[in-house]
Tab-separated table of C-alpha atoms in Angstrom:
chain	number	residue	atom	x	y	z
T	1	UNK	CA	-14.779	18.876	34.904
T	2	UNK	CA	-12.231	21.039	33.150
T	3	UNK	CA	-12.388	21.879	29.493
T	4	UNK	CA	-9.211	19.885	28.858
T	5	UNK	CA	-10.670	16.798	30.500
T	6	UNK	CA	-13.811	17.088	28.364
T	7	UNK	CA	-11.802	17.318	25.180
T	8	UNK	CA	-9.547	14.408	26.176
T	9	UNK	CA	-12.600	12.309	27.061
T	10	UNK	CA	-14.213	13.056	23.708
T	11	UNK	CA	-11.091	11.836	21.877
T	12	UNK	CA	-10.893	8.673	23.985
T	13	UNK	CA	-14.587	7.870	23.523
T	14	UNK	CA	-14.418	8.408	19.776
T	15	UNK	CA	-11.171	6.583	19.298
T	16	UNK	CA	-11.726	3.535	21.458
T	17	UNK	CA	-15.479	3.346	21.006
T	18	UNK	CA	-16.150	3.086	24.743
T	19	UNK	CA	-19.010	4.375	26.913
T	20	UNK	CA	-18.363	7.859	28.296
T	21	UNK	CA	-18.962	6.792	31.914
T	22	UNK	CA	-16.198	4.183	31.672
T	23	UNK	CA	-13.634	6.933	31.067
T	24	UNK	CA	-12.862	7.929	34.647
T	25	UNK	CA	-9.748	9.272	36.357
T	26	UNK	CA	-8.092	5.907	36.919
T	27	UNK	CA	-9.275	4.152	33.771
T	28	UNK	CA	-6.280	2.501	32.106
T	29	UNK	CA	-6.412	2.759	28.335
T	30	UNK	CA	-5.102	-0.756	27.893
T	31	UNK	CA	-6.472	-2.630	30.940
T	32	UNK	CA	-9.875	-0.969	31.290
T	33	UNK	CA	-10.716	0.585	27.933
T	34	UNK	CA	-9.568	-2.169	25.593
T	35	UNK	CA	-6.824	-0.258	23.815
T	36	UNK	CA	-3.903	-2.081	22.240
T	37	UNK	CA	-0.407	-0.607	22.121
T	38	UNK	CA	-0.994	0.936	18.707
T	39	UNK	CA	-4.206	2.567	19.986
T	40	UNK	CA	-2.199	4.303	22.700
T	41	UNK	CA	0.189	5.691	20.065
T	42	UNK	CA	-2.786	6.936	18.071
T	43	UNK	CA	-4.341	8.527	21.158
T	44	UNK	CA	-1.126	10.423	21.835
T	45	UNK	CA	-1.096	11.581	18.203
T	46	UNK	CA	-4.684	12.755	18.576
T	47	UNK	CA	-3.881	14.612	21.808
T	48	UNK	CA	-0.948	16.323	20.115
T	49	UNK	CA	-3.165	17.562	17.327
T	50	UNK	CA	-6.093	18.589	19.512
T	51	UNK	CA	-3.952	20.615	21.908
T	52	UNK	CA	-1.154	21.713	19.565
T	53	UNK	CA	1.517	20.231	21.808
T	54	UNK	CA	4.301	17.766	21.331
T	55	UNK	CA	4.410	14.700	23.571
T	56	UNK	CA	7.872	13.100	23.496
T	57	UNK	CA	8.056	9.305	23.386
T	58	UNK	CA	9.357	8.947	26.936
T	59	UNK	CA	6.525	11.098	28.251
T	60	UNK	CA	3.990	9.220	26.131
T	61	UNK	CA	4.995	6.003	27.862
T	62	UNK	CA	3.977	7.430	31.233
T	63	UNK	CA	0.465	8.231	30.014
T	64	UNK	CA	-1.352	5.055	30.990
T	65	UNK	CA	-4.692	6.311	32.261
T	66	UNK	CA	-7.229	8.977	31.396
T	67	UNK	CA	-6.085	10.887	34.495
T	68	UNK	CA	-2.434	10.702	33.354
T	69	UNK	CA	-3.390	12.193	29.995
T	70	UNK	CA	-5.383	15.069	31.486
T	71	UNK	CA	-2.600	15.839	33.962
T	72	UNK	CA	0.136	15.808	31.328
T	73	UNK	CA	-1.799	17.939	28.879
T	74	UNK	CA	-2.872	20.425	31.565
T	75	UNK	CA	0.772	20.968	32.426
T	76	UNK	CA	1.953	21.122	28.818
T	77	UNK	CA	-0.795	23.172	27.169
R	1	UNK	CA	-10.474	-2.762	-11.469
R	2	UNK	CA	-7.533	-0.991	-9.846
R	3	UNK	CA	-9.160	2.443	-9.908
R	4	UNK	CA	-7.070	4.907	-7.881
R	5	UNK	CA	-9.165	8.021	-8.406
R	6	UNK	CA	-8.753	10.332	-5.427
R	7	UNK	CA	-5.699	8.527	-4.077
R	8	UNK	CA	-2.359	10.304	-3.657
R	9	UNK	CA	0.840	8.347	-4.220
R	10	UNK	CA	4.441	9.222	-3.432
R	11	UNK	CA	6.991	7.418	-5.597
R	12	UNK	CA	10.698	7.667	-4.834
R	13	UNK	CA	13.267	7.172	-7.547
R	14	UNK	CA	10.728	8.458	-10.060
R	15	UNK	CA	13.538	9.810	-12.232
R	16	UNK	CA	14.647	6.233	-12.950
R	17	UNK	CA	13.309	3.681	-15.407
R	18	UNK	CA	11.210	1.601	-13.029
R	19	UNK	CA	10.121	4.491	-10.805
R	20	UNK	CA	8.962	6.564	-13.755
R	21	UNK	CA	6.908	3.678	-15.063
R	22	UNK	CA	5.369	3.088	-11.612
R	23	UNK	CA	4.325	6.748	-11.492
R	24	UNK	CA	2.812	6.493	-14.989
R	25	UNK	CA	0.855	3.349	-14.070
R	26	UNK	CA	-0.591	4.811	-10.854
R	27	UNK	CA	-1.358	8.101	-12.586
R	28	UNK	CA	-3.095	6.316	-15.471
R	29	UNK	CA	-5.488	4.741	-12.945
R	30	UNK	CA	-6.418	8.162	-11.612
R	31	UNK	CA	-3.982	8.702	-8.749
R	32	UNK	CA	-2.321	12.000	-7.981
R	33	UNK	CA	1.407	11.331	-7.962
R	34	UNK	CA	4.313	12.891	-6.090
R	35	UNK	CA	7.497	12.346	-8.078
R	36	UNK	CA	10.571	12.192	-5.902
R	37	UNK	CA	14.198	11.767	-6.855
R	38	UNK	CA	17.531	13.516	-6.672
R	39	UNK	CA	17.642	14.780	-10.259
R	40	UNK	CA	15.026	17.452	-10.803
R	41	UNK	CA	15.133	17.682	-14.617
R	42	UNK	CA	13.814	14.169	-15.360
R	43	UNK	CA	11.164	14.598	-12.659
R	44	UNK	CA	9.987	17.850	-14.212
R	45	UNK	CA	9.924	16.209	-17.649
R	46	UNK	CA	7.816	13.339	-16.314
R	47	UNK	CA	5.462	15.746	-14.530
R	48	UNK	CA	4.991	17.638	-17.788
R	49	UNK	CA	4.289	14.407	-19.648
R	50	UNK	CA	1.677	13.381	-17.057
R	51	UNK	CA	0.044	16.816	-16.947
R	52	UNK	CA	-2.463	17.301	-14.135
R	53	UNK	CA	-2.165	15.466	-10.828
R	54	UNK	CA	1.646	15.337	-10.881
R	55	UNK	CA	3.919	17.043	-8.368
R	56	UNK	CA	7.702	17.273	-8.408
R	57	UNK	CA	9.185	16.628	-4.963
R	58	UNK	CA	12.997	16.472	-5.192
R	59	UNK	CA	14.698	14.807	-2.241
R	60	UNK	CA	18.182	13.576	-1.473
R	61	UNK	CA	17.580	10.266	0.281
R	62	UNK	CA	21.055	10.373	1.862
R	63	UNK	CA	19.945	13.402	3.888
R	64	UNK	CA	17.954	12.205	6.949
R	65	UNK	CA	16.289	15.570	7.578
R	66	UNK	CA	15.155	15.867	3.965
R	67	UNK	CA	13.813	12.310	4.080
R	68	UNK	CA	11.906	12.952	7.307
R	69	UNK	CA	10.333	16.059	5.750
R	70	UNK	CA	9.276	14.352	2.503
R	71	UNK	CA	6.048	12.568	3.585
R	72	UNK	CA	4.634	15.762	5.098
R	73	UNK	CA	5.730	17.782	2.074
R	74	UNK	CA	4.101	15.240	-0.204
R	75	UNK	CA	0.859	15.243	1.780
R	76	UNK	CA	0.784	19.045	1.734
R	77	UNK	CA	1.412	19.183	-2.021
R	78	UNK	CA	-1.054	16.453	-2.977
R	79	UNK	CA	-3.707	16.831	-0.277
R	80	UNK	CA	-3.068	13.450	1.357
R	81	UNK	CA	-0.706	10.506	1.300
R	82	UNK	CA	-2.451	7.202	0.633
R	83	UNK	CA	0.152	5.212	-1.269
R	84	UNK	CA	3.913	5.115	-0.705
R	85	UNK	CA	6.212	3.373	-3.157
R	86	UNK	CA	9.789	3.094	-1.929
R	87	UNK	CA	11.485	2.457	-5.224
R	88	UNK	CA	14.694	4.495	-5.037
R	89	UNK	CA	17.848	2.466	-4.830
R	90	UNK	CA	21.552	2.732	-5.463
R	91	UNK	CA	24.305	0.196	-5.968
R	92	UNK	CA	27.956	0.279	-4.962
R	93	UNK	CA	28.983	-3.131	-6.251
R	94	UNK	CA	32.293	-4.569	-5.191
R	95	UNK	CA	33.709	-7.874	-4.073
R	96	UNK	CA	33.135	-8.418	-0.393
R	97	UNK	CA	36.852	-8.441	0.424
R	98	UNK	CA	37.115	-4.963	-1.063
R	99	UNK	CA	33.893	-3.662	0.479
R	100	UNK	CA	34.504	-0.321	2.185
R	101	UNK	CA	32.499	0.963	5.122
R	102	UNK	CA	31.280	3.897	3.039
R	103	UNK	CA	30.035	1.628	0.245
R	104	UNK	CA	28.139	-0.407	2.782
R	105	UNK	CA	26.727	2.628	4.591
R	106	UNK	CA	25.702	4.558	1.474
R	107	UNK	CA	23.676	1.620	0.144
R	108	UNK	CA	22.073	0.877	3.524
R	109	UNK	CA	21.252	4.565	4.049
R	110	UNK	CA	19.408	5.033	0.767
R	111	UNK	CA	17.946	1.573	0.163
R	112	UNK	CA	16.874	0.681	3.685
R	113	UNK	CA	17.084	3.552	6.179
R	114	UNK	CA	15.419	6.105	3.895
R	115	UNK	CA	12.606	3.623	3.207
R	116	UNK	CA	12.131	3.148	6.954
R	117	UNK	CA	11.983	6.918	7.501
R	118	UNK	CA	9.431	7.368	4.724
R	119	UNK	CA	7.258	4.532	6.038
R	120	UNK	CA	7.388	6.090	9.492
R	121	UNK	CA	6.413	9.490	8.140
R	122	UNK	CA	3.569	8.028	6.114
R	123	UNK	CA	2.072	6.209	9.111
R	124	UNK	CA	0.331	9.194	10.654
R	125	UNK	CA	-1.796	10.149	7.627
R	126	UNK	CA	-2.484	6.502	6.782
R	127	UNK	CA	-3.483	5.614	10.349
R	128	UNK	CA	-5.849	8.567	10.484
R	129	UNK	CA	-7.357	7.656	7.145
R	130	UNK	CA	-7.639	3.987	8.169
R	131	UNK	CA	-6.342	3.197	4.690
R	132	UNK	CA	-2.894	2.983	3.207
R	133	UNK	CA	-0.730	1.099	0.777
R	134	UNK	CA	3.012	0.778	1.090
R	135	UNK	CA	4.947	-0.999	-1.629
R	136	UNK	CA	8.665	-1.458	-1.111
R	137	UNK	CA	10.721	-2.368	-4.137
R	138	UNK	CA	13.206	-4.996	-3.139
R	139	UNK	CA	15.055	-7.340	-5.504
R	140	UNK	CA	15.400	-10.992	-6.369
R	141	UNK	CA	18.960	-10.784	-5.071
R	142	UNK	CA	17.626	-9.923	-1.603
R	143	UNK	CA	16.442	-13.532	-1.558
R	144	UNK	CA	19.124	-15.281	-3.591
R	145	UNK	CA	22.210	-13.184	-2.859
R	146	UNK	CA	24.562	-12.071	-5.603
R	147	UNK	CA	28.366	-11.942	-5.738
R	148	UNK	CA	29.621	-8.370	-5.541
R	149	UNK	CA	26.393	-7.060	-4.053
R	150	UNK	CA	26.556	-7.908	-0.341
R	151	UNK	CA	25.559	-4.357	0.613
R	152	UNK	CA	22.692	-4.181	-1.893
R	153	UNK	CA	21.429	-7.672	-1.022
R	154	UNK	CA	21.553	-6.920	2.706
R	155	UNK	CA	19.524	-3.753	2.232
R	156	UNK	CA	16.957	-5.475	-0.003
R	157	UNK	CA	16.557	-8.439	2.353
R	158	UNK	CA	16.259	-5.913	5.183
R	159	UNK	CA	13.373	-4.225	3.406
R	160	UNK	CA	11.477	-7.513	3.318
R	161	UNK	CA	11.907	-8.100	7.054
R	162	UNK	CA	10.946	-4.535	7.875
R	163	UNK	CA	7.876	-4.724	5.640
R	164	UNK	CA	6.631	-7.908	7.282
R	165	UNK	CA	6.973	-6.439	10.783
R	166	UNK	CA	5.266	-3.205	9.854
R	167	UNK	CA	2.560	-5.136	8.003
R	168	UNK	CA	1.665	-6.978	11.206
R	169	UNK	CA	1.556	-3.791	13.269
R	170	UNK	CA	-0.787	-1.862	11.020
R	171	UNK	CA	-2.885	-4.565	9.341
R	172	UNK	CA	-5.862	-3.844	11.573
R	173	UNK	CA	-5.810	-0.210	10.456
R	174	UNK	CA	-6.469	-0.943	6.791
R	175	UNK	CA	-2.842	-0.393	5.842
R	176	UNK	CA	-1.020	-3.013	3.796
R	177	UNK	CA	2.740	-3.270	3.407
R	178	UNK	CA	4.117	-5.412	0.620
R	179	UNK	CA	7.217	-5.823	-1.511
R	180	UNK	CA	7.788	-6.247	-5.202
R	181	UNK	CA	10.994	-8.075	-6.059
R	182	UNK	CA	12.110	-7.467	-9.638
R	183	UNK	CA	14.519	-9.791	-11.378
R	184	UNK	CA	16.595	-8.453	-14.247
R	185	UNK	CA	14.790	-5.491	-15.765
R	186	UNK	CA	15.770	-3.314	-18.730
R	187	UNK	CA	16.971	-0.129	-16.997
R	188	UNK	CA	20.004	2.107	-16.780
R	189	UNK	CA	21.149	-0.020	-13.834
R	190	UNK	CA	21.271	-3.223	-15.903
R	191	UNK	CA	22.556	-1.465	-19.054
R	192	UNK	CA	25.901	-1.218	-17.323
R	193	UNK	CA	26.279	-4.997	-17.510
R	194	UNK	CA	28.588	-6.437	-20.173
R	195	UNK	CA	27.188	-8.616	-22.987
R	196	UNK	CA	28.853	-11.562	-21.346
R	197	UNK	CA	27.156	-10.823	-18.016
R	198	UNK	CA	23.823	-10.393	-19.781
R	199	UNK	CA	24.206	-13.719	-21.588
R	200	UNK	CA	24.919	-15.392	-18.265
R	201	UNK	CA	21.810	-13.878	-16.745
R	202	UNK	CA	19.621	-14.881	-19.680
R	203	UNK	CA	20.739	-18.462	-19.208
R	204	UNK	CA	19.341	-18.328	-15.681
R	205	UNK	CA	15.981	-16.847	-16.673
R	206	UNK	CA	13.474	-19.438	-17.911
R	207	UNK	CA	11.591	-16.676	-19.726
R	208	UNK	CA	14.746	-16.049	-21.754
R	209	UNK	CA	14.470	-12.267	-21.655
R	210	UNK	CA	14.777	-9.314	-19.305
R	211	UNK	CA	11.630	-7.867	-17.785
R	212	UNK	CA	10.308	-4.422	-18.609
R	213	UNK	CA	9.661	-1.555	-16.186
R	214	UNK	CA	5.971	-1.799	-17.103
R	215	UNK	CA	5.848	-5.349	-15.795
R	216	UNK	CA	7.150	-4.113	-12.416
R	217	UNK	CA	4.784	-1.142	-12.429
R	218	UNK	CA	1.820	-3.466	-13.009
R	219	UNK	CA	2.698	-5.453	-9.893
R	220	UNK	CA	2.982	-2.224	-7.886
R	221	UNK	CA	-0.353	-1.058	-9.250
R	222	UNK	CA	-2.047	-4.247	-8.087
R	223	UNK	CA	-0.610	-3.999	-4.560
R	224	UNK	CA	-1.606	-0.303	-4.407
R	225	UNK	CA	-5.209	-0.999	-5.288
R	226	UNK	CA	-8.280	-1.580	-3.161
R	227	UNK	CA	-8.511	-5.011	-4.794
R	228	UNK	CA	-5.297	-6.111	-3.024
R	229	UNK	CA	-6.772	-5.281	0.386
R	230	UNK	CA	-6.261	-8.788	1.802
R	231	UNK	CA	-2.628	-9.035	0.687
R	232	UNK	CA	-0.080	-7.847	3.238
R	233	UNK	CA	3.448	-8.777	4.235
R	234	UNK	CA	3.859	-10.446	0.861
R	235	UNK	CA	6.666	-10.242	-1.657
R	236	UNK	CA	5.555	-10.444	-5.265
R	237	UNK	CA	8.427	-11.787	-7.355
R	238	UNK	CA	8.508	-10.516	-10.917
R	239	UNK	CA	11.533	-12.230	-12.390
R	240	UNK	CA	10.678	-14.357	-15.397
R	241	UNK	CA	11.024	-17.478	-13.301
R	242	UNK	CA	14.674	-17.007	-12.382
R	243	UNK	CA	13.940	-17.669	-8.720
R	244	UNK	CA	10.740	-19.434	-7.764
R	245	UNK	CA	10.459	-18.562	-4.083
């Protein structure tokens, strides 16, 4: 697994308090990992800080799963 | 009770009577305070009076970019941003039939839109800290209305609605959002009233006197404290009984 994916997974595990093995490619933050809408905003904030990037609101809305996050950040970072 | 040691508070309108007293009250309980306002001289004088733990952060609340930059600037200056007191307010009183667009817009911009921008900017540090206190200073007239103040009353009522919505969104993150609604308080804003107007007001206040800035600051202090942790979305009316709502 790439370095970016590891770092994203660490943030998700810490923030949502979920088991690491639940955080797979297609895991939806809201449907599978128990996030509420405010959690997803906080995750995006955490990604922005970890990777020093800016994620615009319209892009943030497309980040629904762990895989979406890794893909977006890999392209942006 | 009400110990704020280690907390950092941004107070807007700190150059005014109520804002200055709010800053003094929070500072006296140990908070570091960021004093914001348009006029730098009174802010600097207050900072000198308070001594340590006081920062002067001038800001023109009519300037959206300056407002957006203020929370970050305050957090950088103080080390964090734990408490936000949106106290700054202006009036452009006129009878409704004479109300100009610019009088409406200026009051909405400073009293409501700037408060929204500052709340938004304060969210990030407060969410990360899982602790925050926002106190928005509204007014009794936001509830009762007042002839000649449609713009001011709209903005103040707007603050209450905004505060309640935000309070629900962030309650689970340890952040509370409340309002303090002063009645008639002895300040430069009420000094402009004529004796006749004042007499009329006194007749409507069961307490028979105006309130003091300290009495408003004490309410803000309570809502800023750890002790008020279960109070959110509330409006604390401090008005000598003139409106029991």
